[in-house]
Amino acid sequence: MSLQRRRYPYYNRLRRLLPLVFAVSLSLLILFAFLSFLAPPPGDSDRLPPRVRYTSRIGGRSDRDIWRSRNAEFFYGCSNATSKFPNAKAVTRNDRYLAIATSGGLNQQRTGIVDAVVAARILNATLVVPKLDQKSYWKDASEFSHIFDVDWFMSFLSEDVRIIKQLPQKGGRTWSPSRMRVPRKCNERCYINRVLPVLHKRHAVQLNKFDYRLSNKLSDNLQKLRCRVNYHALKFTDPILTMGNELVRRMRLRSKHFIALHLRFEPDMLAFSGCYYGGGDKEKRELAAIRKRWKTLHINNPEKQRRQGRCPLTPEEVGLMLRALGYGSDVHIYVASGEVYGGEESLAPLKALFPHFYSKDTIATKEELEPFSSYSSRMAALDFLVCDESDVFVTNNNGNMAKILAGRRRYFGHKPTVRPNAKKLYRLFLNKENTTWEEFTSRVRSFQRGFMGEPKEVRAGRGEFHENPSTCICEDTEAKAKAQIESRKLGKKNKSSNKDAAATVTNDEQTEEDEPDWSEPDYEEEQSDLQDRGLYNGTSLDYDDPSTSDEPELEEMLSD
């Protein structure tokens, strides 16, 4: 009885509080319902926004250093000749002269110049300074000495190959060499069997259309000679170097780091590729009209082209890929590109993602560029210099400039070089509206492993030697082992370093699935192979026949 009396005041107070608790609960419930009505559906804020709603929140830093390649400090370029490579004076025959006529734009011609030196060495011949292509699509009247420092070129290579500026006179007249072509990917035996007999007989030979006419598989000494030519002997002239370095300086004044993007989204490029970007009948009509320049160009299946990774990414897709890789909206971008298909409308999404958007035309005056603007190769050389000096280089196709720069950046310290894994990114971009940003970011970073220009991401000997000069890259294994020991002693080894170690596995540990697909040929290779077999002659420009068509060659459209 006494217990009931003690509990009674407690229950009495509780009954008085119940209406108040009920009122507060009801108010909170109404407020929650109101807020739920105003809020977007669950997960919408995490999805990739449409192109008109880009915000600075997209992106976020990666867990890695986005401005350098992992373990790059343990790799270095090594191209010195060995004791088994005799001096040029000991092997050069005085009655053999090799002249070269290159083909294509600046970087395609560069591959020809590099390989010409090696071809002369194989033949123990004196090399005449190569002639640059002045008649094809680019219509650039520049000579070798207008773009490259010819005296440096000759002196640097003097111990490897004897080089002269022009053929000597014979009987008081300029010597007329015998003209011929060699097959694509011609190896040492090929040159000895095909060219040497003509040299014995005529003493002077000119190889025409000289691009990619040397095999990727040569002796180590010849491969190292390739590297000495490409990375040391070929130096741009002082006016080009001065202007190019000034462009780099101006980019550095704007930001400590910057990305250089070779966009390759020009109308000619898209027409040639046979790709389609959703522009309806207008796009199909415009690109079809451009495609008529190549009378025998096959009509490709646009969907198949994209599935196979043969289509350049759109500017928007390039921007989203970079943001997913951890580059924020504050990053400065230098764009090396000609006329972009769709103009400002196509560029708008990229500029929204990266407002700090520059080109040589925006950071240099018209007067400063005037000495170069009438020459496509000299303008391309300026872009080449800025792209080479950039902290990160992004290429949107696998053409000649991309290959040359990828190899050069590997040789000089494995500076990050991003090549989109277009095959895998294709479906991801196709379904981007139904993908959360976190999922998109994770998958992009996964797909791009092996496509970032890091050490050992490609097996030695795979791909074009110009883009993967493995013979000329050495590893400081002692320094690497010492660094790993020091890291363990200091207790600084963490999950991140474990990932780094996994990313630089040895060739024996690497599986085919882990490697990027470098085996598929790019378009210029396919066209030249057809041309050499006599199956494709609609676009040939033969220097010996002045009546040939002015139609641009297919490989030129992807050259630079």
PDB file of C-alpha atoms in Angstrom, residues 239-403:
ATOM      1  CA  PRO A 239      64.137  31.182 -82.462  1.00  0.00           C
ATOM      2  CA  ILE A 240      61.851  28.182 -81.844  1.00  0.00           C
ATOM      3  CA  LEU A 241      63.527  27.340 -78.522  1.00  0.00           C
ATOM      4  CA  THR A 242      63.340  30.943 -77.339  1.00  0.00           C
ATOM      5  CA  MET A 243      59.639  31.306 -78.113  1.00  0.00           C
ATOM      6  CA  GLY A 244      58.796  27.844 -76.787  1.00  0.00           C
ATOM      7  CA  ASN A 245      60.633  28.453 -73.519  1.00  0.00           C
ATOM      8  CA  GLU A 246      58.854  31.783 -73.163  1.00  0.00           C
ATOM      9  CA  LEU A 247      55.480  30.056 -73.498  1.00  0.00           C
ATOM     10  CA  VAL A 248      56.517  27.602 -70.776  1.00  0.00           C
ATOM     11  CA  ARG A 249      57.695  30.466 -68.558  1.00  0.00           C
ATOM     12  CA  ARG A 250      54.353  32.222 -68.896  1.00  0.00           C
ATOM     13  CA  MET A 251      52.499  29.044 -67.942  1.00  0.00           C
ATOM     14  CA  ARG A 252      54.763  28.680 -64.888  1.00  0.00           C
ATOM     15  CA  LEU A 253      54.029  32.271 -63.851  1.00  0.00           C
ATOM     16  CA  ARG A 254      50.354  31.347 -63.697  1.00  0.00           C
ATOM     17  CA  SER A 255      50.776  28.142 -61.722  1.00  0.00           C
ATOM     18  CA  LYS A 256      53.471  25.927 -60.216  1.00  0.00           C
ATOM     19  CA  HIS A 257      52.161  22.920 -62.172  1.00  0.00           C
ATOM     20  CA  PHE A 258      50.266  22.663 -65.439  1.00  0.00           C
ATOM     21  CA  ILE A 259      48.841  20.051 -67.787  1.00  0.00           C
ATOM     22  CA  ALA A 260      49.440  20.089 -71.545  1.00  0.00           C
ATOM     23  CA  LEU A 261      46.619  18.531 -73.547  1.00  0.00           C
ATOM     24  CA  HIS A 262      46.962  17.398 -77.170  1.00  0.00           C
ATOM     25  CA  LEU A 263      43.236  17.502 -77.832  1.00  0.00           C
ATOM     26  CA  ARG A 264      43.067  16.219 -81.452  1.00  0.00           C
ATOM     27  CA  PHE A 265      39.389  17.042 -81.911  1.00  0.00           C
ATOM     28  CA  GLU A 266      39.735  18.797 -85.245  1.00  0.00           C
ATOM     29  CA  PRO A 267      37.139  18.295 -88.038  1.00  0.00           C
ATOM     30  CA  ASP A 268      39.682  16.522 -90.289  1.00  0.00           C
ATOM     31  CA  MET A 269      40.596  14.142 -87.490  1.00  0.00           C
ATOM     32  CA  LEU A 270      36.985  13.211 -86.759  1.00  0.00           C
ATOM     33  CA  ALA A 271      36.133  12.849 -90.446  1.00  0.00           C
ATOM     34  CA  PHE A 272      39.097  10.580 -90.999  1.00  0.00           C
ATOM     35  CA  SER A 273      38.397   8.447 -87.929  1.00  0.00           C
ATOM     36  CA  GLY A 274      34.843   7.697 -89.019  1.00  0.00           C
ATOM     37  CA  CYS A 275      33.553   8.380 -85.512  1.00  0.00           C
ATOM     38  CA  TYR A 276      30.199   9.920 -84.607  1.00  0.00           C
ATOM     39  CA  TYR A 277      29.512  12.167 -81.611  1.00  0.00           C
ATOM     40  CA  GLY A 278      25.749  12.579 -81.559  1.00  0.00           C
ATOM     41  CA  GLY A 279      25.519  15.759 -83.604  1.00  0.00           C
ATOM     42  CA  GLY A 280      22.691  14.444 -85.776  1.00  0.00           C
ATOM     43  CA  ASP A 281      22.352  14.965 -89.521  1.00  0.00           C
ATOM     44  CA  LYS A 282      24.342  18.208 -89.398  1.00  0.00           C
ATOM     45  CA  GLU A 283      27.427  16.437 -88.042  1.00  0.00           C
ATOM     46  CA  LYS A 284      27.074  13.573 -90.520  1.00  0.00           C
ATOM     47  CA  ARG A 285      26.823  15.976 -93.474  1.00  0.00           C
ATOM     48  CA  GLU A 286      29.785  18.104 -92.382  1.00  0.00           C
ATOM     49  CA  LEU A 287      32.138  15.204 -91.684  1.00  0.00           C
ATOM     50  CA  ALA A 288      31.021  13.333 -94.804  1.00  0.00           C
ATOM     51  CA  ALA A 289      31.951  16.372 -96.915  1.00  0.00           C
ATOM     52  CA  ILE A 290      35.450  16.390 -95.400  1.00  0.00           C
ATOM     53  CA  ARG A 291      35.833  12.634 -95.873  1.00  0.00           C
ATOM     54  CA  LYS A 292      35.540  13.124 -99.640  1.00  0.00           C
ATOM     55  CA  ARG A 293      39.183  14.272 -99.596  1.00  0.00           C
ATOM     56  CA  TRP A 294      40.138  10.598 -99.272  1.00  0.00           C
ATOM     57  CA  LYS A 295      38.512   9.030-102.291  1.00  0.00           C
ATOM     58  CA  THR A 296      39.249   5.445-101.280  1.00  0.00           C
ATOM     59  CA  LEU A 297      38.737   5.763 -97.515  1.00  0.00           C
ATOM     60  CA  HIS A 298      36.477   2.987 -96.296  1.00  0.00           C
ATOM     61  CA  ILE A 299      33.289   3.940 -94.451  1.00  0.00           C
ATOM     62  CA  ASN A 300      33.652   2.703 -90.891  1.00  0.00           C
ATOM     63  CA  ASN A 301      31.032   1.655 -88.380  1.00  0.00           C
ATOM     64  CA  PRO A 302      31.087   4.538 -85.836  1.00  0.00           C
ATOM     65  CA  GLU A 303      29.856   2.341 -82.989  1.00  0.00           C
ATOM     66  CA  LYS A 304      32.544  -0.258 -83.697  1.00  0.00           C
ATOM     67  CA  GLN A 305      35.212   2.456 -83.905  1.00  0.00           C
ATOM     68  CA  ARG A 306      34.349   3.667 -80.403  1.00  0.00           C
ATOM     69  CA  ARG A 307      34.176   0.156 -78.965  1.00  0.00           C
ATOM     70  CA  GLN A 308      37.678  -0.495 -80.288  1.00  0.00           C
ATOM     71  CA  GLY A 309      38.999   2.690 -78.721  1.00  0.00           C
ATOM     72  CA  ARG A 310      39.735   4.336 -82.069  1.00  0.00           C
ATOM     73  CA  CYS A 311      37.806   7.551 -81.455  1.00  0.00           C
ATOM     74  CA  PRO A 312      39.243  10.610 -79.688  1.00  0.00           C
ATOM     75  CA  LEU A 313      37.426  11.492 -76.487  1.00  0.00           C
ATOM     76  CA  THR A 314      35.272  14.596 -76.624  1.00  0.00           C
ATOM     77  CA  PRO A 315      36.604  17.656 -74.760  1.00  0.00           C
ATOM     78  CA  GLU A 316      33.971  16.987 -72.091  1.00  0.00           C
ATOM     79  CA  GLU A 317      35.108  13.369 -71.676  1.00  0.00           C
ATOM     80  CA  VAL A 318      38.750  14.416 -71.419  1.00  0.00           C
ATOM     81  CA  GLY A 319      37.817  16.898 -68.683  1.00  0.00           C
ATOM     82  CA  LEU A 320      35.811  14.336 -66.707  1.00  0.00           C
ATOM     83  CA  MET A 321      38.637  11.804 -66.969  1.00  0.00           C
ATOM     84  CA  LEU A 322      41.147  14.315 -65.608  1.00  0.00           C
ATOM     85  CA  ARG A 323      38.873  15.358 -62.747  1.00  0.00           C
ATOM     86  CA  ALA A 324      38.356  11.684 -61.885  1.00  0.00           C
ATOM     87  CA  LEU A 325      42.151  11.250 -61.798  1.00  0.00           C
ATOM     88  CA  GLY A 326      42.341  13.939 -59.125  1.00  0.00           C
ATOM     89  CA  TYR A 327      43.034  17.169 -61.019  1.00  0.00           C
ATOM     90  CA  GLY A 328      40.853  19.909 -59.569  1.00  0.00           C
ATOM     91  CA  SER A 329      39.288  22.976 -61.134  1.00  0.00           C
ATOM     92  CA  ASP A 330      42.268  25.075 -60.020  1.00  0.00           C
ATOM     93  CA  VAL A 331      44.608  23.200 -62.387  1.00  0.00           C
ATOM     94  CA  HIS A 332      45.936  25.164 -65.375  1.00  0.00           C
ATOM     95  CA  ILE A 333      45.707  23.527 -68.816  1.00  0.00           C
ATOM     96  CA  TYR A 334      47.617  24.355 -71.991  1.00  0.00           C
ATOM     97  CA  VAL A 335      45.797  23.017 -75.041  1.00  0.00           C
ATOM     98  CA  ALA A 336      47.742  22.112 -78.174  1.00  0.00           C
ATOM     99  CA  SER A 337      45.089  21.925 -80.839  1.00  0.00           C
ATOM    100  CA  GLY A 338      43.972  23.255 -84.162  1.00  0.00           C
ATOM    101  CA  GLU A 339      40.395  24.184 -84.958  1.00  0.00           C
ATOM    102  CA  VAL A 340      38.127  22.214 -82.600  1.00  0.00           C
ATOM    103  CA  TYR A 341      35.044  20.640 -84.169  1.00  0.00           C
ATOM    104  CA  GLY A 342      32.000  22.414 -82.782  1.00  0.00           C
ATOM    105  CA  GLY A 343      34.074  25.395 -81.655  1.00  0.00           C
ATOM    106  CA  GLU A 344      33.252  26.977 -78.309  1.00  0.00           C
ATOM    107  CA  GLU A 345      30.191  24.794 -77.876  1.00  0.00           C
ATOM    108  CA  SER A 346      32.408  21.690 -77.815  1.00  0.00           C
ATOM    109  CA  LEU A 347      34.977  23.342 -75.564  1.00  0.00           C
ATOM    110  CA  ALA A 348      32.470  24.786 -73.062  1.00  0.00           C
ATOM    111  CA  PRO A 349      32.224  21.667 -70.837  1.00  0.00           C
ATOM    112  CA  LEU A 350      36.028  21.336 -70.676  1.00  0.00           C
ATOM    113  CA  LYS A 351      36.420  25.025 -69.838  1.00  0.00           C
ATOM    114  CA  ALA A 352      33.724  24.716 -67.161  1.00  0.00           C
ATOM    115  CA  LEU A 353      35.695  21.906 -65.528  1.00  0.00           C
ATOM    116  CA  PHE A 354      39.035  23.703 -65.987  1.00  0.00           C
ATOM    117  CA  PRO A 355      38.501  27.486 -66.178  1.00  0.00           C
ATOM    118  CA  HIS A 356      42.274  28.128 -66.386  1.00  0.00           C
ATOM    119  CA  PHE A 357      42.426  27.241 -70.066  1.00  0.00           C
ATOM    120  CA  TYR A 358      45.234  28.446 -72.348  1.00  0.00           C
ATOM    121  CA  SER A 359      46.853  27.991 -75.756  1.00  0.00           C
ATOM    122  CA  LYS A 360      49.804  29.631 -77.492  1.00  0.00           C
ATOM    123  CA  ASP A 361      47.338  32.078 -79.057  1.00  0.00           C
ATOM    124  CA  THR A 362      46.119  33.264 -75.640  1.00  0.00           C
ATOM    125  CA  ILE A 363      49.477  33.580 -73.862  1.00  0.00           C
ATOM    126  CA  ALA A 364      51.417  35.088 -76.774  1.00  0.00           C
ATOM    127  CA  THR A 365      50.629  38.050 -78.970  1.00  0.00           C
ATOM    128  CA  LYS A 366      49.923  37.830 -82.673  1.00  0.00           C
ATOM    129  CA  GLU A 367      53.125  39.771 -83.314  1.00  0.00           C
ATOM    130  CA  GLU A 368      55.193  37.292 -81.281  1.00  0.00           C
ATOM    131  CA  LEU A 369      53.799  34.337 -83.210  1.00  0.00           C
ATOM    132  CA  GLU A 370      54.019  36.021 -86.614  1.00  0.00           C
ATOM    133  CA  PRO A 371      57.465  34.551 -87.523  1.00  0.00           C
ATOM    134  CA  PHE A 372      56.046  31.039 -87.002  1.00  0.00           C
ATOM    135  CA  SER A 373      52.364  31.306 -87.945  1.00  0.00           C
ATOM    136  CA  SER A 374      52.840  30.714 -91.678  1.00  0.00           C
ATOM    137  CA  TYR A 375      54.673  27.435 -91.077  1.00  0.00           C
ATOM    138  CA  SER A 376      52.727  24.526 -89.631  1.00  0.00           C
ATOM    139  CA  SER A 377      55.848  22.643 -88.517  1.00  0.00           C
ATOM    140  CA  ARG A 378      57.260  25.613 -86.622  1.00  0.00           C
ATOM    141  CA  MET A 379      53.918  26.179 -84.883  1.00  0.00           C
ATOM    142  CA  ALA A 380      53.803  22.461 -84.064  1.00  0.00           C
ATOM    143  CA  ALA A 381      57.344  22.740 -82.649  1.00  0.00           C
ATOM    144  CA  LEU A 382      56.171  25.414 -80.188  1.00  0.00           C
ATOM    145  CA  ASP A 383      53.382  23.137 -78.959  1.00  0.00           C
ATOM    146  CA  PHE A 384      55.857  20.260 -78.785  1.00  0.00           C
ATOM    147  CA  LEU A 385      58.134  22.222 -76.456  1.00  0.00           C
ATOM    148  CA  VAL A 386      55.327  23.237 -74.101  1.00  0.00           C
ATOM    149  CA  CYS A 387      53.918  19.708 -74.016  1.00  0.00           C
ATOM    150  CA  ASP A 388      57.368  18.285 -73.322  1.00  0.00           C
ATOM    151  CA  GLU A 389      57.999  20.699 -70.432  1.00  0.00           C
ATOM    152  CA  SER A 390      54.541  20.263 -68.879  1.00  0.00           C
ATOM    153  CA  ASP A 391      54.167  18.455 -65.560  1.00  0.00           C
ATOM    154  CA  VAL A 392      51.540  16.156 -67.079  1.00  0.00           C
ATOM    155  CA  PHE A 393      51.013  15.506 -70.783  1.00  0.00           C
ATOM    156  CA  VAL A 394      47.634  14.206 -71.931  1.00  0.00           C
ATOM    157  CA  THR A 395      47.241  12.809 -75.425  1.00  0.00           C
ATOM    158  CA  ASN A 396      43.834  12.192 -76.965  1.00  0.00           C
ATOM    159  CA  ASN A 397      45.065   9.857 -79.706  1.00  0.00           C
ATOM    160  CA  ASN A 398      48.034   7.628 -80.492  1.00  0.00           C
ATOM    161  CA  GLY A 399      49.471   9.603 -83.384  1.00  0.00           C
ATOM    162  CA  ASN A 400      53.054  10.634 -84.023  1.00  0.00           C
ATOM    163  CA  MET A 401      53.281  13.539 -81.590  1.00  0.00           C
ATOM    164  CA  ALA A 402      51.844  11.363 -78.833  1.00  0.00           C
ATOM    165  CA  LYS A 403      54.356   8.585 -79.548  1.00  0.00           C
TER     166      LYS A 403
END
